[in-house]
mmCIF file with all atom_site columns, C-alpha atoms in Angstrom:
data_model
loop_
_atom_site.group_PDB
_atom_site.id
_atom_site.type_symbol
_atom_site.label_atom_id
_atom_site.label_alt_id
_atom_site.label_comp_id
_atom_site.label_asym_id
_atom_site.label_entity_id
_atom_site.label_seq_id
_atom_site.pdbx_PDB_ins_code
_atom_site.Cartn_x
_atom_site.Cartn_y
_atom_site.Cartn_z
_atom_site.occupancy
_atom_site.B_iso_or_equiv
_atom_site.pdbx_formal_charge
_atom_site.auth_seq_id
_atom_site.auth_comp_id
_atom_site.auth_asym_id
_atom_site.auth_atom_id
_atom_site.pdbx_PDB_model_num
ATOM 1   C CA . UNK A 1 1   ? 0.380   -0.054 0.080  1.00 0.00 ? 947  UNK A CA 1
ATOM 2   C CA . UNK A 1 2   ? 1.340   3.283  -1.002 1.00 0.00 ? 948  UNK A CA 1
ATOM 3   C CA . UNK A 1 3   ? 0.374   5.588  2.035  1.00 0.00 ? 949  UNK A CA 1
ATOM 4   C CA . UNK A 1 4   ? 2.264   7.754  5.347  1.00 0.00 ? 950  UNK A CA 1
ATOM 5   C CA . UNK A 1 5   ? 2.288   5.555  7.887  1.00 0.00 ? 951  UNK A CA 1
ATOM 6   C CA . UNK A 1 6   ? 3.908   5.839  11.535 1.00 0.00 ? 952  UNK A CA 1
ATOM 7   C CA . UNK A 1 7   ? 4.429   3.994  14.680 1.00 0.00 ? 953  UNK A CA 1
ATOM 8   C CA . UNK A 1 8   ? 3.236   3.520  17.190 1.00 0.00 ? 954  UNK A CA 1
ATOM 9   C CA . UNK A 1 9   ? -0.929  4.805  16.943 1.00 0.00 ? 955  UNK A CA 1
ATOM 10  C CA . UNK A 1 10  ? -0.323  4.836  20.743 1.00 0.00 ? 956  UNK A CA 1
ATOM 11  C CA . UNK A 1 11  ? 1.823   6.130  23.031 1.00 0.00 ? 957  UNK A CA 1
ATOM 12  C CA . UNK A 1 12  ? 2.001   6.383  27.324 1.00 0.00 ? 958  UNK A CA 1
ATOM 13  C CA . UNK A 1 13  ? 4.299   7.626  29.506 1.00 0.00 ? 959  UNK A CA 1
ATOM 14  C CA . UNK A 1 14  ? 5.690   9.579  31.536 1.00 0.00 ? 960  UNK A CA 1
ATOM 15  C CA . UNK A 1 15  ? 6.883   12.567 32.554 1.00 0.00 ? 961  UNK A CA 1
ATOM 16  C CA . UNK A 1 16  ? 9.741   12.998 31.885 1.00 0.00 ? 962  UNK A CA 1
ATOM 17  C CA . UNK A 1 17  ? 10.474  9.780  30.143 1.00 0.00 ? 963  UNK A CA 1
ATOM 18  C CA . UNK A 1 18  ? 11.721  9.832  25.745 1.00 0.00 ? 964  UNK A CA 1
ATOM 19  C CA . UNK A 1 19  ? 9.863   8.586  24.029 1.00 0.00 ? 965  UNK A CA 1
ATOM 20  C CA . UNK A 1 20  ? 10.631  8.419  19.800 1.00 0.00 ? 966  UNK A CA 1
ATOM 21  C CA . UNK A 1 21  ? 7.759   8.366  17.134 1.00 0.00 ? 967  UNK A CA 1
ATOM 22  C CA . UNK A 1 22  ? 8.488   7.455  13.190 1.00 0.00 ? 968  UNK A CA 1
ATOM 23  C CA . UNK A 1 23  ? 7.022   8.087  10.350 1.00 0.00 ? 969  UNK A CA 1
ATOM 24  C CA . UNK A 1 24  ? 7.775   6.589  6.512  1.00 0.00 ? 970  UNK A CA 1
ATOM 25  C CA . UNK A 1 25  ? 6.179   7.430  3.170  1.00 0.00 ? 971  UNK A CA 1
ATOM 26  C CA . UNK A 1 26  ? 6.303   5.134  0.305  1.00 0.00 ? 972  UNK A CA 1
ATOM 27  C CA . UNK A 1 27  ? 5.185   8.019  -2.441 1.00 0.00 ? 973  UNK A CA 1
ATOM 28  C CA . UNK A 1 28  ? 8.242   9.750  -3.413 1.00 0.00 ? 974  UNK A CA 1
ATOM 29  C CA . UNK A 1 29  ? 7.360   12.528 -1.446 1.00 0.00 ? 975  UNK A CA 1
ATOM 30  C CA . UNK A 1 30  ? 10.132  14.662 -1.448 1.00 0.00 ? 976  UNK A CA 1
ATOM 31  C CA . UNK A 1 31  ? 8.699   17.251 1.769  1.00 0.00 ? 977  UNK A CA 1
ATOM 32  C CA . UNK A 1 32  ? 7.676   15.785 5.331  1.00 0.00 ? 978  UNK A CA 1
ATOM 33  C CA . UNK A 1 33  ? 5.954   18.019 8.038  1.00 0.00 ? 979  UNK A CA 1
ATOM 34  C CA . UNK A 1 34  ? 5.249   16.474 11.642 1.00 0.00 ? 980  UNK A CA 1
ATOM 35  C CA . UNK A 1 35  ? 2.122   18.200 12.773 1.00 0.00 ? 981  UNK A CA 1
ATOM 36  C CA . UNK A 1 36  ? 0.518   18.576 15.846 1.00 0.00 ? 982  UNK A CA 1
ATOM 37  C CA . UNK A 1 37  ? -3.624  18.722 17.278 1.00 0.00 ? 983  UNK A CA 1
ATOM 38  C CA . UNK A 1 38  ? -3.889  19.310 20.928 1.00 0.00 ? 984  UNK A CA 1
ATOM 39  C CA . UNK A 1 39  ? -6.962  19.112 22.165 1.00 0.00 ? 985  UNK A CA 1
ATOM 40  C CA . UNK A 1 40  ? -8.929  21.767 20.783 1.00 0.00 ? 986  UNK A CA 1
ATOM 41  C CA . UNK A 1 41  ? -8.166  19.844 17.119 1.00 0.00 ? 987  UNK A CA 1
ATOM 42  C CA . UNK A 1 42  ? -5.900  23.037 16.379 1.00 0.00 ? 988  UNK A CA 1
ATOM 43  C CA . UNK A 1 43  ? -3.810  21.558 14.256 1.00 0.00 ? 989  UNK A CA 1
ATOM 44  C CA . UNK A 1 44  ? 0.016   23.756 14.185 1.00 0.00 ? 990  UNK A CA 1
ATOM 45  C CA . UNK A 1 45  ? 3.272   22.882 12.609 1.00 0.00 ? 991  UNK A CA 1
ATOM 46  C CA . UNK A 1 46  ? 5.786   21.831 13.833 1.00 0.00 ? 992  UNK A CA 1
ATOM 47  C CA . UNK A 1 47  ? 8.383   20.839 11.071 1.00 0.00 ? 993  UNK A CA 1
ATOM 48  C CA . UNK A 1 48  ? 9.336   20.630 7.173  1.00 0.00 ? 994  UNK A CA 1
ATOM 49  C CA . UNK A 1 49  ? 12.049  18.727 6.227  1.00 0.00 ? 995  UNK A CA 1
ATOM 50  C CA . UNK A 1 50  ? 12.620  19.176 2.208  1.00 0.00 ? 996  UNK A CA 1
ATOM 51  C CA . UNK A 1 51  ? 15.463  16.041 0.641  1.00 0.00 ? 997  UNK A CA 1
ATOM 52  C CA . UNK A 1 52  ? 16.251  15.571 4.392  1.00 0.00 ? 998  UNK A CA 1
ATOM 53  C CA . UNK A 1 53  ? 16.760  19.066 4.464  1.00 0.00 ? 999  UNK A CA 1
ATOM 54  C CA . UNK A 1 54  ? 14.903  21.298 7.695  1.00 0.00 ? 1000 UNK A CA 1
ATOM 55  C CA . UNK A 1 55  ? 12.828  24.354 6.582  1.00 0.00 ? 1001 UNK A CA 1
ATOM 56  C CA . UNK A 1 56  ? 10.905  24.990 9.165  1.00 0.00 ? 1002 UNK A CA 1
ATOM 57  C CA . UNK A 1 57  ? 11.135  24.469 12.636 1.00 0.00 ? 1003 UNK A CA 1
ATOM 58  C CA . UNK A 1 58  ? 8.527   26.683 14.074 1.00 0.00 ? 1004 UNK A CA 1
ATOM 59  C CA . UNK A 1 59  ? 8.330   28.343 17.680 1.00 0.00 ? 1005 UNK A CA 1
ATOM 60  C CA . UNK A 1 60  ? 8.465   24.431 19.563 1.00 0.00 ? 1006 UNK A CA 1
ATOM 61  C CA . UNK A 1 61  ? 10.891  23.385 22.980 1.00 0.00 ? 1007 UNK A CA 1
ATOM 62  C CA . UNK A 1 62  ? 13.971  21.617 22.165 1.00 0.00 ? 1008 UNK A CA 1
ATOM 63  C CA . UNK A 1 63  ? 13.138  18.976 23.812 1.00 0.00 ? 1009 UNK A CA 1
ATOM 64  C CA . UNK A 1 64  ? 11.721  18.089 20.333 1.00 0.00 ? 1010 UNK A CA 1
ATOM 65  C CA . UNK A 1 65  ? 14.417  17.027 17.736 1.00 0.00 ? 1011 UNK A CA 1
ATOM 66  C CA . UNK A 1 66  ? 13.446  15.990 13.977 1.00 0.00 ? 1012 UNK A CA 1
ATOM 67  C CA . UNK A 1 67  ? 16.197  13.471 12.206 1.00 0.00 ? 1013 UNK A CA 1
ATOM 68  C CA . UNK A 1 68  ? 15.823  12.614 8.378  1.00 0.00 ? 1014 UNK A CA 1
ATOM 69  C CA . UNK A 1 69  ? 17.569  10.005 7.080  1.00 0.00 ? 1015 UNK A CA 1
ATOM 70  C CA . UNK A 1 70  ? 16.107  9.909  4.123  1.00 0.00 ? 1016 UNK A CA 1
ATOM 71  C CA . UNK A 1 71  ? 13.568  11.135 2.101  1.00 0.00 ? 1017 UNK A CA 1
ATOM 72  C CA . UNK A 1 72  ? 11.186  9.017  3.024  1.00 0.00 ? 1018 UNK A CA 1
ATOM 73  C CA . UNK A 1 73  ? 11.895  9.373  6.808  1.00 0.00 ? 1019 UNK A CA 1
ATOM 74  C CA . UNK A 1 74  ? 10.390  11.882 9.235  1.00 0.00 ? 1020 UNK A CA 1
ATOM 75  C CA . UNK A 1 75  ? 10.962  10.312 12.943 1.00 0.00 ? 1021 UNK A CA 1
ATOM 76  C CA . UNK A 1 76  ? 10.577  13.023 15.912 1.00 0.00 ? 1022 UNK A CA 1
ATOM 77  C CA . UNK A 1 77  ? 12.331  12.520 19.228 1.00 0.00 ? 1023 UNK A CA 1
ATOM 78  C CA . UNK A 1 78  ? 11.648  13.759 22.439 1.00 0.00 ? 1024 UNK A CA 1
ATOM 79  C CA . UNK A 1 79  ? 13.138  14.007 25.062 1.00 0.00 ? 1025 UNK A CA 1
ATOM 80  C CA . UNK A 1 80  ? 12.392  15.035 28.900 1.00 0.00 ? 1026 UNK A CA 1
ATOM 81  C CA . UNK A 1 81  ? 8.332   14.569 28.280 1.00 0.00 ? 1027 UNK A CA 1
ATOM 82  C CA . UNK A 1 82  ? 5.789   17.511 30.187 1.00 0.00 ? 1028 UNK A CA 1
ATOM 83  C CA . UNK A 1 83  ? 1.699   16.881 30.042 1.00 0.00 ? 1029 UNK A CA 1
ATOM 84  C CA . UNK A 1 84  ? 1.321   19.580 27.501 1.00 0.00 ? 1030 UNK A CA 1
ATOM 85  C CA . UNK A 1 85  ? 3.382   17.596 25.306 1.00 0.00 ? 1031 UNK A CA 1
ATOM 86  C CA . UNK A 1 86  ? 0.018   14.632 25.649 1.00 0.00 ? 1032 UNK A CA 1
ATOM 87  C CA . UNK A 1 87  ? -1.407  15.806 21.554 1.00 0.00 ? 1033 UNK A CA 1
ATOM 88  C CA . UNK A 1 88  ? -2.452  13.496 18.881 1.00 0.00 ? 1034 UNK A CA 1
ATOM 89  C CA . UNK A 1 89  ? 1.131   14.034 16.314 1.00 0.00 ? 1035 UNK A CA 1
ATOM 90  C CA . UNK A 1 90  ? 0.372   13.740 12.591 1.00 0.00 ? 1036 UNK A CA 1
ATOM 91  C CA . UNK A 1 91  ? 3.386   12.847 9.834  1.00 0.00 ? 1037 UNK A CA 1
ATOM 92  C CA . UNK A 1 92  ? 2.438   14.224 6.777  1.00 0.00 ? 1038 UNK A CA 1
ATOM 93  C CA . UNK A 1 93  ? 3.690   14.276 3.429  1.00 0.00 ? 1039 UNK A CA 1
ATOM 94  C CA . UNK A 1 94  ? 3.915   16.358 -0.080 1.00 0.00 ? 1040 UNK A CA 1
ATOM 95  C CA . UNK A 1 95  ? 5.015   16.070 -3.507 1.00 0.00 ? 1041 UNK A CA 1
ATOM 96  C CA . UNK A 1 96  ? 5.422   19.600 -4.947 1.00 0.00 ? 1042 UNK A CA 1
ATOM 97  C CA . UNK A 1 97  ? 8.716   22.661 -2.412 1.00 0.00 ? 1043 UNK A CA 1
ATOM 98  C CA . UNK A 1 98  ? 8.769   25.415 -4.254 1.00 0.00 ? 1044 UNK A CA 1
ATOM 99  C CA . UNK A 1 99  ? 6.422   25.720 -6.386 1.00 0.00 ? 1045 UNK A CA 1
ATOM 100 C CA . UNK A 1 100 ? 3.596   25.565 -3.932 1.00 0.00 ? 1046 UNK A CA 1
ATOM 101 C CA . UNK A 1 101 ? 2.069   22.391 -2.183 1.00 0.00 ? 1047 UNK A CA 1
ATOM 102 C CA . UNK A 1 102 ? -1.162  20.311 -3.722 1.00 0.00 ? 1048 UNK A CA 1
ATOM 103 C CA . UNK A 1 103 ? -1.494  18.140 -0.698 1.00 0.00 ? 1049 UNK A CA 1
ATOM 104 C CA . UNK A 1 104 ? -0.510  16.438 1.662  1.00 0.00 ? 1050 UNK A CA 1
ATOM 105 C CA . UNK A 1 105 ? -0.835  12.625 2.701  1.00 0.00 ? 1051 UNK A CA 1
ATOM 106 C CA . UNK A 1 106 ? -0.973  12.095 6.532  1.00 0.00 ? 1052 UNK A CA 1
ATOM 107 C CA . UNK A 1 107 ? -0.328  9.330  8.837  1.00 0.00 ? 1053 UNK A CA 1
ATOM 108 C CA . UNK A 1 108 ? -2.659  7.952  10.875 1.00 0.00 ? 1054 UNK A CA 1
ATOM 109 C CA . UNK A 1 109 ? -1.649  9.579  14.122 1.00 0.00 ? 1055 UNK A CA 1
ATOM 110 C CA . UNK A 1 110 ? -0.183  8.687  17.182 1.00 0.00 ? 1056 UNK A CA 1
ATOM 111 C CA . UNK A 1 111 ? -1.839  9.928  20.483 1.00 0.00 ? 1057 UNK A CA 1
ATOM 112 C CA . UNK A 1 112 ? 0.726   10.450 23.064 1.00 0.00 ? 1058 UNK A CA 1
ATOM 113 C CA . UNK A 1 113 ? -1.000  10.787 26.509 1.00 0.00 ? 1059 UNK A CA 1
ATOM 114 C CA . UNK A 1 114 ? 2.184   11.737 28.977 1.00 0.00 ? 1060 UNK A CA 1
ATOM 115 C CA . UNK A 1 115 ? 0.627   11.097 32.859 1.00 0.00 ? 1061 UNK A CA 1
ATOM 116 C CA . UNK B 2 1   ? 1.558   35.897 10.651 1.00 0.00 ? 1397 UNK B CA 1
ATOM 117 C CA . UNK B 2 2   ? -1.718  34.967 9.005  1.00 0.00 ? 1398 UNK B CA 1
ATOM 118 C CA . UNK B 2 3   ? -4.518  34.536 10.402 1.00 0.00 ? 1399 UNK B CA 1
ATOM 119 C CA . UNK B 2 4   ? -7.217  31.976 9.337  1.00 0.00 ? 1400 UNK B CA 1
ATOM 120 C CA . UNK B 2 5   ? -10.819 32.170 10.366 1.00 0.00 ? 1401 UNK B CA 1
ATOM 121 C CA . UNK B 2 6   ? -13.933 29.604 10.656 1.00 0.00 ? 1402 UNK B CA 1
ATOM 122 C CA . UNK B 2 7   ? -17.093 29.037 12.545 1.00 0.00 ? 1403 UNK B CA 1
ATOM 123 C CA . UNK B 2 8   ? -16.270 26.390 14.866 1.00 0.00 ? 1404 UNK B CA 1
ATOM 124 C CA . UNK B 2 9   ? -19.654 24.390 14.689 1.00 0.00 ? 1405 UNK B CA 1
ATOM 125 C CA . UNK B 2 10  ? -22.287 23.993 12.350 1.00 0.00 ? 1406 UNK B CA 1
ATOM 126 C CA . UNK B 2 11  ? -25.542 21.255 11.861 1.00 0.00 ? 1407 UNK B CA 1
ATOM 127 C CA . UNK B 2 12  ? -27.430 21.448 8.418  1.00 0.00 ? 1408 UNK B CA 1
ATOM 128 C CA . UNK B 2 13  ? -30.044 18.223 8.010  1.00 0.00 ? 1409 UNK B CA 1
ATOM 129 C CA . UNK B 2 14  ? -29.495 15.312 6.264  1.00 0.00 ? 1410 UNK B CA 1
ATOM 130 C CA . UNK B 2 15  ? -29.624 16.220 2.553  1.00 0.00 ? 1411 UNK B CA 1
ATOM 131 C CA . UNK B 2 16  ? -29.730 19.733 2.443  1.00 0.00 ? 1412 UNK B CA 1
ATOM 132 C CA . UNK B 2 17  ? -27.032 21.847 1.433  1.00 0.00 ? 1413 UNK B CA 1
ATOM 133 C CA . UNK B 2 18  ? -24.669 23.952 3.933  1.00 0.00 ? 1414 UNK B CA 1
ATOM 134 C CA . UNK B 2 19  ? -22.252 26.670 3.108  1.00 0.00 ? 1415 UNK B CA 1
ATOM 135 C CA . UNK B 2 20  ? -18.900 26.647 5.308  1.00 0.00 ? 1416 UNK B CA 1
ATOM 136 C CA . UNK B 2 21  ? -16.510 30.232 5.449  1.00 0.00 ? 1417 UNK B CA 1
ATOM 137 C CA . UNK B 2 22  ? -13.796 30.574 5.585  1.00 0.00 ? 1418 UNK B CA 1
ATOM 138 C CA . UNK B 2 23  ? -11.568 34.202 5.706  1.00 0.00 ? 1419 UNK B CA 1
ATOM 139 C CA . UNK B 2 24  ? -8.020  34.643 5.750  1.00 0.00 ? 1420 UNK B CA 1
ATOM 140 C CA . UNK B 2 25  ? -5.000  37.392 5.544  1.00 0.00 ? 1421 UNK B CA 1
ATOM 141 C CA . UNK B 2 26  ? -1.129  35.986 4.722  1.00 0.00 ? 1422 UNK B CA 1
ATOM 142 C CA . UNK B 2 27  ? 1.116   37.570 2.583  1.00 0.00 ? 1423 UNK B CA 1
ATOM 143 C CA . UNK B 2 28  ? 2.817   35.761 -0.168 1.00 0.00 ? 1424 UNK B CA 1
ATOM 144 C CA . UNK B 2 29  ? -0.595  33.829 -0.838 1.00 0.00 ? 1425 UNK B CA 1
ATOM 145 C CA . UNK B 2 30  ? -0.284  30.305 -3.051 1.00 0.00 ? 1426 UNK B CA 1
ATOM 146 C CA . UNK B 2 31  ? -3.076  28.069 -2.504 1.00 0.00 ? 1427 UNK B CA 1
ATOM 147 C CA . UNK B 2 32  ? -6.209  27.658 -0.532 1.00 0.00 ? 1428 UNK B CA 1
ATOM 148 C CA . UNK B 2 33  ? -7.284  24.003 1.077  1.00 0.00 ? 1429 UNK B CA 1
ATOM 149 C CA . UNK B 2 34  ? -9.794  22.006 2.640  1.00 0.00 ? 1430 UNK B CA 1
ATOM 150 C CA . UNK B 2 35  ? -9.455  18.692 4.661  1.00 0.00 ? 1431 UNK B CA 1
ATOM 151 C CA . UNK B 2 36  ? -11.795 16.992 6.329  1.00 0.00 ? 1432 UNK B CA 1
ATOM 152 C CA . UNK B 2 37  ? -11.648 15.267 10.160 1.00 0.00 ? 1433 UNK B CA 1
ATOM 153 C CA . UNK B 2 38  ? -12.983 11.899 11.352 1.00 0.00 ? 1434 UNK B CA 1
ATOM 154 C CA . UNK B 2 39  ? -13.314 12.339 15.022 1.00 0.00 ? 1435 UNK B CA 1
ATOM 155 C CA . UNK B 2 40  ? -9.941  9.358  15.026 1.00 0.00 ? 1436 UNK B CA 1
ATOM 156 C CA . UNK B 2 41  ? -9.134  10.012 12.517 1.00 0.00 ? 1437 UNK B CA 1
ATOM 157 C CA . UNK B 2 42  ? -6.034  11.633 9.811  1.00 0.00 ? 1438 UNK B CA 1
ATOM 158 C CA . UNK B 2 43  ? -7.641  14.383 7.870  1.00 0.00 ? 1439 UNK B CA 1
ATOM 159 C CA . UNK B 2 44  ? -8.055  14.227 4.018  1.00 0.00 ? 1440 UNK B CA 1
ATOM 160 C CA . UNK B 2 45  ? -8.152  16.088 0.846  1.00 0.00 ? 1441 UNK B CA 1
ATOM 161 C CA . UNK B 2 46  ? -10.585 17.453 -0.057 1.00 0.00 ? 1442 UNK B CA 1
ATOM 162 C CA . UNK B 2 47  ? -9.512  20.618 -2.403 1.00 0.00 ? 1443 UNK B CA 1
ATOM 163 C CA . UNK B 2 48  ? -7.825  23.138 -3.390 1.00 0.00 ? 1444 UNK B CA 1
ATOM 164 C CA . UNK B 2 49  ? -8.043  26.741 -4.867 1.00 0.00 ? 1445 UNK B CA 1
ATOM 165 C CA . UNK B 2 50  ? -5.777  28.645 -6.083 1.00 0.00 ? 1446 UNK B CA 1
ATOM 166 C CA . UNK B 2 51  ? -7.454  30.685 -8.812 1.00 0.00 ? 1447 UNK B CA 1
ATOM 167 C CA . UNK B 2 52  ? -10.787 33.296 -7.878 1.00 0.00 ? 1448 UNK B CA 1
ATOM 168 C CA . UNK B 2 53  ? -13.575 31.053 -8.194 1.00 0.00 ? 1449 UNK B CA 1
ATOM 169 C CA . UNK B 2 54  ? -15.724 27.531 -7.911 1.00 0.00 ? 1450 UNK B CA 1
ATOM 170 C CA . UNK B 2 55  ? -13.870 24.436 -8.366 1.00 0.00 ? 1451 UNK B CA 1
ATOM 171 C CA . UNK B 2 56  ? -17.012 21.540 -7.940 1.00 0.00 ? 1452 UNK B CA 1
ATOM 172 C CA . UNK B 2 57  ? -16.121 17.922 -7.301 1.00 0.00 ? 1453 UNK B CA 1
ATOM 173 C CA . UNK B 2 58  ? -19.459 16.070 -7.499 1.00 0.00 ? 1454 UNK B CA 1
ATOM 174 C CA . UNK B 2 59  ? -21.357 16.869 -3.616 1.00 0.00 ? 1455 UNK B CA 1
ATOM 175 C CA . UNK B 2 60  ? -18.756 19.157 -2.471 1.00 0.00 ? 1456 UNK B CA 1
ATOM 176 C CA . UNK B 2 61  ? -17.364 23.132 -4.118 1.00 0.00 ? 1457 UNK B CA 1
ATOM 177 C CA . UNK B 2 62  ? -15.553 25.791 -3.054 1.00 0.00 ? 1458 UNK B CA 1
ATOM 178 C CA . UNK B 2 63  ? -14.849 28.866 -4.010 1.00 0.00 ? 1459 UNK B CA 1
ATOM 179 C CA . UNK B 2 64  ? -11.880 31.015 -2.752 1.00 0.00 ? 1460 UNK B CA 1
ATOM 180 C CA . UNK B 2 65  ? -11.796 35.271 -3.524 1.00 0.00 ? 1461 UNK B CA 1
ATOM 181 C CA . UNK B 2 66  ? -8.059  36.267 -3.402 1.00 0.00 ? 1462 UNK B CA 1
ATOM 182 C CA . UNK B 2 67  ? -8.896  39.789 -3.590 1.00 0.00 ? 1463 UNK B CA 1
ATOM 183 C CA . UNK B 2 68  ? -11.231 39.732 0.015  1.00 0.00 ? 1464 UNK B CA 1
ATOM 184 C CA . UNK B 2 69  ? -9.627  37.405 1.700  1.00 0.00 ? 1465 UNK B CA 1
ATOM 185 C CA . UNK B 2 70  ? -12.106 34.469 1.773  1.00 0.00 ? 1466 UNK B CA 1
ATOM 186 C CA . UNK B 2 71  ? -13.478 30.793 0.055  1.00 0.00 ? 1467 UNK B CA 1
ATOM 187 C CA . UNK B 2 72  ? -16.477 28.088 1.587  1.00 0.00 ? 1468 UNK B CA 1
ATOM 188 C CA . UNK B 2 73  ? -16.953 24.688 1.090  1.00 0.00 ? 1469 UNK B CA 1
ATOM 189 C CA . UNK B 2 74  ? -20.691 24.571 0.041  1.00 0.00 ? 1470 UNK B CA 1
ATOM 190 C CA . UNK B 2 75  ? -22.053 20.938 0.545  1.00 0.00 ? 1471 UNK B CA 1
ATOM 191 C CA . UNK B 2 76  ? -24.591 19.281 -0.968 1.00 0.00 ? 1472 UNK B CA 1
ATOM 192 C CA . UNK B 2 77  ? -27.006 16.465 -0.422 1.00 0.00 ? 1473 UNK B CA 1
ATOM 193 C CA . UNK B 2 78  ? -25.591 16.542 2.632  1.00 0.00 ? 1474 UNK B CA 1
ATOM 194 C CA . UNK B 2 79  ? -25.037 12.443 4.037  1.00 0.00 ? 1475 UNK B CA 1
ATOM 195 C CA . UNK B 2 80  ? -24.789 11.359 7.468  1.00 0.00 ? 1476 UNK B CA 1
ATOM 196 C CA . UNK B 2 81  ? -21.397 10.637 7.340  1.00 0.00 ? 1477 UNK B CA 1
ATOM 197 C CA . UNK B 2 82  ? -20.257 14.350 5.859  1.00 0.00 ? 1478 UNK B CA 1
ATOM 198 C CA . UNK B 2 83  ? -20.652 14.777 10.129 1.00 0.00 ? 1479 UNK B CA 1
ATOM 199 C CA . UNK B 2 84  ? -17.015 15.471 10.646 1.00 0.00 ? 1480 UNK B CA 1
ATOM 200 C CA . UNK B 2 85  ? -14.517 18.570 11.452 1.00 0.00 ? 1481 UNK B CA 1
ATOM 201 C CA . UNK B 2 86  ? -13.828 20.308 8.052  1.00 0.00 ? 1482 UNK B CA 1
ATOM 202 C CA . UNK B 2 87  ? -10.454 22.734 8.536  1.00 0.00 ? 1483 UNK B CA 1
ATOM 203 C CA . UNK B 2 88  ? -9.970  25.462 5.801  1.00 0.00 ? 1484 UNK B CA 1
ATOM 204 C CA . UNK B 2 89  ? -6.021  25.668 4.963  1.00 0.00 ? 1485 UNK B CA 1
ATOM 205 C CA . UNK B 2 90  ? -2.965  28.284 3.332  1.00 0.00 ? 1486 UNK B CA 1
ATOM 206 C CA . UNK B 2 91  ? -0.127  27.872 1.627  1.00 0.00 ? 1487 UNK B CA 1
ATOM 207 C CA . UNK B 2 92  ? 1.822   30.543 1.171  1.00 0.00 ? 1488 UNK B CA 1
ATOM 208 C CA . UNK B 2 93  ? 5.108   31.786 0.184  1.00 0.00 ? 1489 UNK B CA 1
ATOM 209 C CA . UNK B 2 94  ? 6.379   33.054 3.311  1.00 0.00 ? 1490 UNK B CA 1
ATOM 210 C CA . UNK B 2 95  ? 7.011   30.424 5.030  1.00 0.00 ? 1491 UNK B CA 1
ATOM 211 C CA . UNK B 2 96  ? 8.025   27.653 2.856  1.00 0.00 ? 1492 UNK B CA 1
ATOM 212 C CA . UNK B 2 97  ? 4.700   26.171 1.824  1.00 0.00 ? 1493 UNK B CA 1
ATOM 213 C CA . UNK B 2 98  ? 3.613   24.397 4.699  1.00 0.00 ? 1494 UNK B CA 1
ATOM 214 C CA . UNK B 2 99  ? 0.323   24.645 5.578  1.00 0.00 ? 1495 UNK B CA 1
ATOM 215 C CA . UNK B 2 100 ? -1.126  26.907 8.089  1.00 0.00 ? 1496 UNK B CA 1
ATOM 216 C CA . UNK B 2 101 ? -4.820  25.717 9.446  1.00 0.00 ? 1497 UNK B CA 1
ATOM 217 C CA . UNK B 2 102 ? -7.478  27.184 11.066 1.00 0.00 ? 1498 UNK B CA 1
ATOM 218 C CA . UNK B 2 103 ? -8.957  25.794 14.356 1.00 0.00 ? 1499 UNK B CA 1
ATOM 219 C CA . UNK B 2 104 ? -11.513 23.854 12.145 1.00 0.00 ? 1500 UNK B CA 1
ATOM 220 C CA . UNK B 2 105 ? -15.687 23.894 11.752 1.00 0.00 ? 1501 UNK B CA 1
ATOM 221 C CA . UNK B 2 106 ? -17.634 20.764 13.587 1.00 0.00 ? 1502 UNK B CA 1
ATOM 222 C CA . UNK B 2 107 ? -20.330 19.725 11.070 1.00 0.00 ? 1503 UNK B CA 1
ATOM 223 C CA . UNK B 2 108 ? -23.350 18.115 13.149 1.00 0.00 ? 1504 UNK B CA 1
ATOM 224 C CA . UNK B 2 109 ? -25.570 16.401 10.546 1.00 0.00 ? 1505 UNK B CA 1
ATOM 225 C CA . UNK B 2 110 ? -28.948 16.081 11.213 1.00 0.00 ? 1506 UNK B CA 1
ATOM 226 C CA . UNK B 2 111 ? -32.284 13.590 10.294 1.00 0.00 ? 1507 UNK B CA 1
#
């Protein structure tokens, strides 16, 4: 299946722990993103990578570190987790860059709960 | 920065027509998107407008006026399965063409 797949789907962890979320796309897209959707359903961009290069880094605590080993993968590592990090994290990819985007393909989301 | 505004909630009756409005303020505008998101699922792409006018795709249509910073999503012949959140998103060249989303409109379709 061609898709954006992210793992795990659910993640429950204690405050202070370090965790990673993985994302892979087999669509051949050049650009990948991480978005955070909070409890009010607001979808906010965190990072964007184009061909393994960081393009966008919104105001995100430096406890969040994205890593892109190749253009098909964009992982998100979070250090010292806090209660406020609880949210659904979506990975997405898109084909076009520099000439505008023609829509994202989203992964199914990772629901992170920090207790 | 940019402001994207859309109503928080709307209710409509099965079989009816509903229009969801979105206004935005941005520089370097590069397109406006509508996404549908069912509870607990990922957003799915509905439409894309970069030029003024109406784009029709089956029961769904989307309209854009760049001079007014205004778009709407029109849903016809509403079905119960159309109950979902509808997200307006704007792409602009000043933020790497990434999509910036509005807070979404939660649509409830009633029998």
